[in-house]
CSV table of C-alpha atoms and ligand atoms in Angstrom, one decimal:
chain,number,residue,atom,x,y,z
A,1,UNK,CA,0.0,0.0,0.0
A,2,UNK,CA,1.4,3.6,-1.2
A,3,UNK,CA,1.9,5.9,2.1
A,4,UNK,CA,0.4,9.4,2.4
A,5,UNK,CA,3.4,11.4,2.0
A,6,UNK,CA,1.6,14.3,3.6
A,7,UNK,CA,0.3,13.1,6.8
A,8,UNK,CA,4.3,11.3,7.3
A,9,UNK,CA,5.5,14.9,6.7
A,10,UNK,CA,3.4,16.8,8.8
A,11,UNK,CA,3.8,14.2,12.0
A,12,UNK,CA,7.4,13.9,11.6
A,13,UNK,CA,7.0,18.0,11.9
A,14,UNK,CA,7.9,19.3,8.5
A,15,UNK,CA,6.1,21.6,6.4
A,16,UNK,CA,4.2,20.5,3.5
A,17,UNK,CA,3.0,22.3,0.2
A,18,UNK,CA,0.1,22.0,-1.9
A,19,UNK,CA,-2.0,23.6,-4.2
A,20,UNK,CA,-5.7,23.7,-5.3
A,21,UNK,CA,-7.5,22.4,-8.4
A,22,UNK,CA,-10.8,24.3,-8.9
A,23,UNK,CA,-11.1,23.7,-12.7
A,24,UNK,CA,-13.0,20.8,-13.5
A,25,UNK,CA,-10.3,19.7,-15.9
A,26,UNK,CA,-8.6,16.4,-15.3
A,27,UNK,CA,-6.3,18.3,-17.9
A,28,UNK,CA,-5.0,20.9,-15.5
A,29,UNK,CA,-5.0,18.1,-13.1
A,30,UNK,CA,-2.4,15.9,-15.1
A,31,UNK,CA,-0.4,19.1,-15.8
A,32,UNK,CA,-0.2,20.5,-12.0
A,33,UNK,CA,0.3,16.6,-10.5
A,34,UNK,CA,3.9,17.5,-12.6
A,35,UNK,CA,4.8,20.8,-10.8
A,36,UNK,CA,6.2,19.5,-7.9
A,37,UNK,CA,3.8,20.8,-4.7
A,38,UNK,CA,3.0,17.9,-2.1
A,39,UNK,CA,-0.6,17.9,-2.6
A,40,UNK,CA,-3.3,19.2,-4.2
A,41,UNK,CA,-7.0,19.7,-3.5
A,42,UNK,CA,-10.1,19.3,-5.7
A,43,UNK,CA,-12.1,22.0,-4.8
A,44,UNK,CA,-15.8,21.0,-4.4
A,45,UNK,CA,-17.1,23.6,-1.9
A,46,UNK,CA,-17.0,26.6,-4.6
A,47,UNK,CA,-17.1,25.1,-8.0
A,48,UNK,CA,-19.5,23.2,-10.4
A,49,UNK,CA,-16.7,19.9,-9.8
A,50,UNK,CA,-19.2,16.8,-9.3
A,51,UNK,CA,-17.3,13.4,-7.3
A,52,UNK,CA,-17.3,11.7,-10.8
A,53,UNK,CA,-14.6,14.4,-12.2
A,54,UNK,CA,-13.1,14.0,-8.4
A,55,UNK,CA,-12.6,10.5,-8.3
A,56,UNK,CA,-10.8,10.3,-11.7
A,57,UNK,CA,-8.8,13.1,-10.7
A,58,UNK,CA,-7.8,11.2,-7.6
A,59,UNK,CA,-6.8,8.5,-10.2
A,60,UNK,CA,-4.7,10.8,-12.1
A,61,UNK,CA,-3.0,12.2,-9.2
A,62,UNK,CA,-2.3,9.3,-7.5
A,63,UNK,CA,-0.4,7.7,-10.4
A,64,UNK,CA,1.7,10.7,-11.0
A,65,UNK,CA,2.7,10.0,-6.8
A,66,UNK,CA,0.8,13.4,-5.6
A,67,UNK,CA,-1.2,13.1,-2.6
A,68,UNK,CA,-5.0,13.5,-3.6
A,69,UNK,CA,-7.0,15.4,-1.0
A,70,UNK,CA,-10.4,17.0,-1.4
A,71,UNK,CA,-12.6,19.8,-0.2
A,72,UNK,CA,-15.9,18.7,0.3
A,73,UNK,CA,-18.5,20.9,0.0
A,74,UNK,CA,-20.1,20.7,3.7
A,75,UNK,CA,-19.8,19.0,6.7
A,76,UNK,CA,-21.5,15.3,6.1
A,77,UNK,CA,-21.5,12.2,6.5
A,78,UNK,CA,-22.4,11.7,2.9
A,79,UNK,CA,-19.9,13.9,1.7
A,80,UNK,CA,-16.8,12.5,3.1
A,81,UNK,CA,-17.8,9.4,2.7
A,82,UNK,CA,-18.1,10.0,-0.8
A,83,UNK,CA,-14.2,11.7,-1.2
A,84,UNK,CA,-12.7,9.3,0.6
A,85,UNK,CA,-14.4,5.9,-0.5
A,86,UNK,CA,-13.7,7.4,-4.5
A,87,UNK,CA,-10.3,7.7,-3.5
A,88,UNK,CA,-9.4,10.9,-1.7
A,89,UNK,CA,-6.2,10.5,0.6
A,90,UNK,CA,-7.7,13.1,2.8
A,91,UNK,CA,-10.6,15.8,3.2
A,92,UNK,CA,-10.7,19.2,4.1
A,93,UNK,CA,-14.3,20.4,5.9
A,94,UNK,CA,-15.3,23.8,5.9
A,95,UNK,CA,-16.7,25.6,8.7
A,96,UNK,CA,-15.9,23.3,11.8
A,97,UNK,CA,-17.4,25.8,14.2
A,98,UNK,CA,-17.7,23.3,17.6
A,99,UNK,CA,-16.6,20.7,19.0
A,100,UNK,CA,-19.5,18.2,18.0
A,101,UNK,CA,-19.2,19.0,14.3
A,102,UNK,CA,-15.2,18.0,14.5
A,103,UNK,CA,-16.2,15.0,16.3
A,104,UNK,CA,-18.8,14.4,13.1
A,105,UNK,CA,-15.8,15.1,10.8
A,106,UNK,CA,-13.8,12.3,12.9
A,107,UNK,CA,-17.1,9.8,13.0
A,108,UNK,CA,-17.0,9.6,9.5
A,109,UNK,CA,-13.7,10.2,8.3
A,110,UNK,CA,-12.2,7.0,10.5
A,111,UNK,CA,-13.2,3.6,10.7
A,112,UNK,CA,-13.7,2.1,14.6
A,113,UNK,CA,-12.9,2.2,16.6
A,114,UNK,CA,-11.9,6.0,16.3
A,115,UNK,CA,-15.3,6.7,14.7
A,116,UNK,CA,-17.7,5.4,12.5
A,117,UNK,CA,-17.0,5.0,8.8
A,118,UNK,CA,-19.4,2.7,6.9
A,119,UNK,CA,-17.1,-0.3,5.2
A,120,UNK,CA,-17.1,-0.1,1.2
A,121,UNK,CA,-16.4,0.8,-2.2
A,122,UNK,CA,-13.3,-0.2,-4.3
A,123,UNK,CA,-11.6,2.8,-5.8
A,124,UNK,CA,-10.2,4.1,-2.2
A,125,UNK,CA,-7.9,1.1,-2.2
A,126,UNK,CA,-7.1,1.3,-5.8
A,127,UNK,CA,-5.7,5.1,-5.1
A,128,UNK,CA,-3.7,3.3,-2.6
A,129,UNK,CA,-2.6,1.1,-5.0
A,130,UNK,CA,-3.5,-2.3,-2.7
A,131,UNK,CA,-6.6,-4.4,-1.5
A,132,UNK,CA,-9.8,-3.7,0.2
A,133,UNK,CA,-8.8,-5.6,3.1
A,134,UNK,CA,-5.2,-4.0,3.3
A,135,UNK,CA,-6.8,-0.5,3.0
A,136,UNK,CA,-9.7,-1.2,6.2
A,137,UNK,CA,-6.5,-2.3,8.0
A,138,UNK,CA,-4.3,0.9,7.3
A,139,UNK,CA,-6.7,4.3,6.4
A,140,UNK,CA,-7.0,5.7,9.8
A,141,UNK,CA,-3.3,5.9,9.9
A,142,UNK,CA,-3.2,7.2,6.0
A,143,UNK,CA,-5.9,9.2,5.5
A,144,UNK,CA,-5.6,12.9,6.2
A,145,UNK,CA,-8.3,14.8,8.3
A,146,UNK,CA,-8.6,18.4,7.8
A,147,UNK,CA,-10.6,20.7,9.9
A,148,UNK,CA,-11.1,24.3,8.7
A,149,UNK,CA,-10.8,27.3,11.2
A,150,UNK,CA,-12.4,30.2,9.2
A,151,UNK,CA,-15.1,32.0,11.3
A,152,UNK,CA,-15.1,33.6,14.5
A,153,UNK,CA,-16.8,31.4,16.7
A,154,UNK,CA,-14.5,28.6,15.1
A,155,UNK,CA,-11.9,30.7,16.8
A,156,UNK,CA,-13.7,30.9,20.0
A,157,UNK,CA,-14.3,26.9,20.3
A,158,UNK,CA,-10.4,26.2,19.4
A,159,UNK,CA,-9.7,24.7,22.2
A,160,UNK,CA,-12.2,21.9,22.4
A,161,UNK,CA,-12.6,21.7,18.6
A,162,UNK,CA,-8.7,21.0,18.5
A,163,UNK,CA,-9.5,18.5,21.9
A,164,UNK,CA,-10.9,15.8,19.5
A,165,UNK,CA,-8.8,13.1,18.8
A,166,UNK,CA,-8.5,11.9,15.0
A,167,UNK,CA,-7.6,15.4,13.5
A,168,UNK,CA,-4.8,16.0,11.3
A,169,UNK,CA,-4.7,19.6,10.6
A,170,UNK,CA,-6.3,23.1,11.4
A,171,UNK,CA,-6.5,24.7,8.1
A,172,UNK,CA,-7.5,28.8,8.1
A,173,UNK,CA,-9.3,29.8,5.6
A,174,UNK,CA,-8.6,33.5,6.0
A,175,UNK,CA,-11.2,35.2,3.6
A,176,UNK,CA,-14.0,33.8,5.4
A,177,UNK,CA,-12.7,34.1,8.7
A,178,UNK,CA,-12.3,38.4,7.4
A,179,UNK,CA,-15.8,38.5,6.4
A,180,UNK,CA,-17.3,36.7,9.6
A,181,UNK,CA,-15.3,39.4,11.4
A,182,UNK,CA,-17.4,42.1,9.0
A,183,UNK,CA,-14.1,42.7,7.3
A,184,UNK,CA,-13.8,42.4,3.6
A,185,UNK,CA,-12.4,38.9,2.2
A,186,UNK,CA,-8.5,38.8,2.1
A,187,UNK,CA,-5.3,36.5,2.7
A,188,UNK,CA,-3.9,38.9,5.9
A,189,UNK,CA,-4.4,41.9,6.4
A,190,UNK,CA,-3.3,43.8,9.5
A,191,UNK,CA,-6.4,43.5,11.6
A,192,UNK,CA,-5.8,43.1,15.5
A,193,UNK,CA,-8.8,40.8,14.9
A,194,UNK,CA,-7.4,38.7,12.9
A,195,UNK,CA,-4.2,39.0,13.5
A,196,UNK,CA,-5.0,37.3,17.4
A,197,UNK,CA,-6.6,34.9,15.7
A,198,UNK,CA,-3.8,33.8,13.7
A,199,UNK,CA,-1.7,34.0,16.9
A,200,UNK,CA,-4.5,31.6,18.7
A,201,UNK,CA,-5.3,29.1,15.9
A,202,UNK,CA,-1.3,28.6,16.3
A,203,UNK,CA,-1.0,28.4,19.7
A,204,UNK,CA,-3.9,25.9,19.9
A,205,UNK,CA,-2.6,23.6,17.1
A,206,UNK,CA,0.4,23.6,19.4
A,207,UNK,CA,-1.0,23.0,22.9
A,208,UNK,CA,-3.5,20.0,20.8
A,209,UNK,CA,-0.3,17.7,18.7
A,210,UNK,CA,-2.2,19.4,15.6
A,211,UNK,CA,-0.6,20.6,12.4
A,212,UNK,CA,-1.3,24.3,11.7
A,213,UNK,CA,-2.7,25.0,8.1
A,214,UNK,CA,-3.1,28.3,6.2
A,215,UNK,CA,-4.1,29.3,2.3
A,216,UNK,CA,-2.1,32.1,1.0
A,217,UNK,CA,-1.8,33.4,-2.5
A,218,UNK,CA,1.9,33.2,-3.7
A,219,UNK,CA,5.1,31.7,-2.7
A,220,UNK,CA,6.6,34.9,-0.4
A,221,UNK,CA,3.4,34.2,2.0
A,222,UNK,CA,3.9,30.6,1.8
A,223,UNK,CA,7.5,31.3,3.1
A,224,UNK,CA,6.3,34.2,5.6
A,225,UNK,CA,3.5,31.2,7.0
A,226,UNK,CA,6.3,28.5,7.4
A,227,UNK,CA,8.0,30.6,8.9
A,228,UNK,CA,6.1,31.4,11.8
A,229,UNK,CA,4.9,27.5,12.1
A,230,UNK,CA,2.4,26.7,9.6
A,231,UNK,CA,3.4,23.0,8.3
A,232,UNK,CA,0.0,23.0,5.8
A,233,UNK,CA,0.3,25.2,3.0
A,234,UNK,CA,-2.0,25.9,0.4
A,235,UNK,CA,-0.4,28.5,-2.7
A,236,UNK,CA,-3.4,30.1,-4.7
A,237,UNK,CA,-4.9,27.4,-7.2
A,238,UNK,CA,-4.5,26.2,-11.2
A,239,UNK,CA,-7.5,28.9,-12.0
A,240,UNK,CA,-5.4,31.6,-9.7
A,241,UNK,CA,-1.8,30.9,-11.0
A,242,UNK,CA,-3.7,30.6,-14.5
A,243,UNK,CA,-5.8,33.8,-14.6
A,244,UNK,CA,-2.9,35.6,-12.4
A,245,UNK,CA,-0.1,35.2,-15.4
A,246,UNK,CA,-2.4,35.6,-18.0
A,247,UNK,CA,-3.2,39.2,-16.8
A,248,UNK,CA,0.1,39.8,-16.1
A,249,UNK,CA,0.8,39.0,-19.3
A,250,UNK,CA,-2.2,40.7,-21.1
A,251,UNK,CA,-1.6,44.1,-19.0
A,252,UNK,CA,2.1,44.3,-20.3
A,253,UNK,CA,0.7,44.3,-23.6
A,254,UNK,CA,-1.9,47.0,-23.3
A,255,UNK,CA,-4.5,44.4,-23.2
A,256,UNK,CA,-6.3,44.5,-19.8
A,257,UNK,CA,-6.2,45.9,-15.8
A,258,UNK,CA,-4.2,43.1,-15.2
A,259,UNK,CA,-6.4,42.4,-12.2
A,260,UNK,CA,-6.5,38.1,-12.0
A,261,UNK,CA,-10.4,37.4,-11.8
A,262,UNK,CA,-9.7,34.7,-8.9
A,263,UNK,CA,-8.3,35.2,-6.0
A,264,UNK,CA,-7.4,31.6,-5.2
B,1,3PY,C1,-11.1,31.0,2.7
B,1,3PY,O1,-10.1,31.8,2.7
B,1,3PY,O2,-12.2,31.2,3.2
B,1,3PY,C2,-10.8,29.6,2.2
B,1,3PY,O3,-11.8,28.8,2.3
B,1,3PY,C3,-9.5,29.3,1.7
B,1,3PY,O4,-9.4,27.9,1.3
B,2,MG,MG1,-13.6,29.5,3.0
């Protein structure tokens, strides 16, 4: 059975970098599995991306040796079960605001006797490269579990969100965690607000055995966010790094603003 490079990484304390695919192309997919980043995540929470594009995108990115993870477009059963019994190597909830809904994330996400994760399906071993019976015995030490700290009262409730056992990573997800603060969306911005609540999500991850995750738009913030302890990365996204050279490009022609359409 192939290991998760990520989840080895991130316990043996290193930092890991990935990227995001929110183009529903298994082309792009093929093309940024060759880049080089750690991982990368199929964006379903904001895109038109159904799990049949997902799971043969976890194909392709598997067989090019890249980590397969997947944001899911809500908290449910139904929707992790779906990412990781198609083949995900790991998911990434959004809006884990308490301490019950990360122990729902962990219910499903790992079989018992850490939770509760319904036995089936083929194509999670195949990503694995190995058998059903040798993926049951080894996914609760393989797969990656995600939790996403990006709104205030997720902030509040660190402590005994970050208290549940079977987490992974506390990913912030910094535009929504601005606008539930009534800020405008943004990667950073110098906000005591916000700012503390960098400071806390960090300290937490610490004080809990939990990997601190952040998603930043270009390689100097990855650096700065390494820096001060982040070990999960995310830099921008295919459509981002796309649309963010193509302006540049256009602009220096006389074509366009310049202005990249998405901001990750
Ligand atoms: C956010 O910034 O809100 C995100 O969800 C980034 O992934
Ligand atoms: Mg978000």
């Amino acid at each position: 059975m192939k290991r998760n490079n990520v989840r080895a990484k991130l316990k043996a304390g290193e930092a890991s970098v990935g990227s995001w695919l929110n183009l529903s192309s298994s082309s792009a997919a093929q093309l940024m599995s060759k880049v080089g980043f750690d991982w990368l995540t199929i964006e379903m929470e904001h895109s038109p991306i159904s799990f049949e594009t997902a799971a043969q995108n976890f194909a392709i990115l598997s067989g090019n040796g890249m980590a397969p993870l997947l944001r899911v477009p809500s908290n449910s059963i139904e929707n992790i079960k779906r990412a990781l019994d198609t083949g995900a190597w790991g998911v990434i909830v959004p809006m884990v605001n308490s301490k019950p809904e990360a122990e729902a994330v962990v219910s499903a996400a790992r079989y018992a006797p850490l939770g509760d994760r319904s036995v089936g399906g083929i194509l999670h071993a195949a990503t694995f490269d190995t058998t059903t019976g040798e993926y049951y015995k080894n996914a609760n030490d393989e797969i990656l579990v995600v939790l996403m700290a990006e709104h205030v009262d997720a902030i509040k409730e660190a402590d005994a969100i970050l208290s549940t056992p079977g987490i992974d990573v506390v990913f912030i997800g910094p535009n929504d965690l601005h606008n539930s603060m009534g800020l405008p969306p943004a990667f950073e911005s110098e906000h005591p607000e916000f700012l503390n609540a960098v400071s806390h999500i960090l300290e937490m991850a610490k004080k809990h055995g939990v990997a601190a995750g952040i998603h930043v738009p270009d390689a100097e913030a990855a650096k700065r966010r390494i820096e001060q302890g982040f070990q999960f990365v995310a830099v921008a996204s295919d459509a981002g790094l796309m649309l963010g050279k193509a302006g540049e490009v256009a602009k220096s022609l006389g074509l366009g603003s310049g202005q990249a359409m998405a901001k990750y």
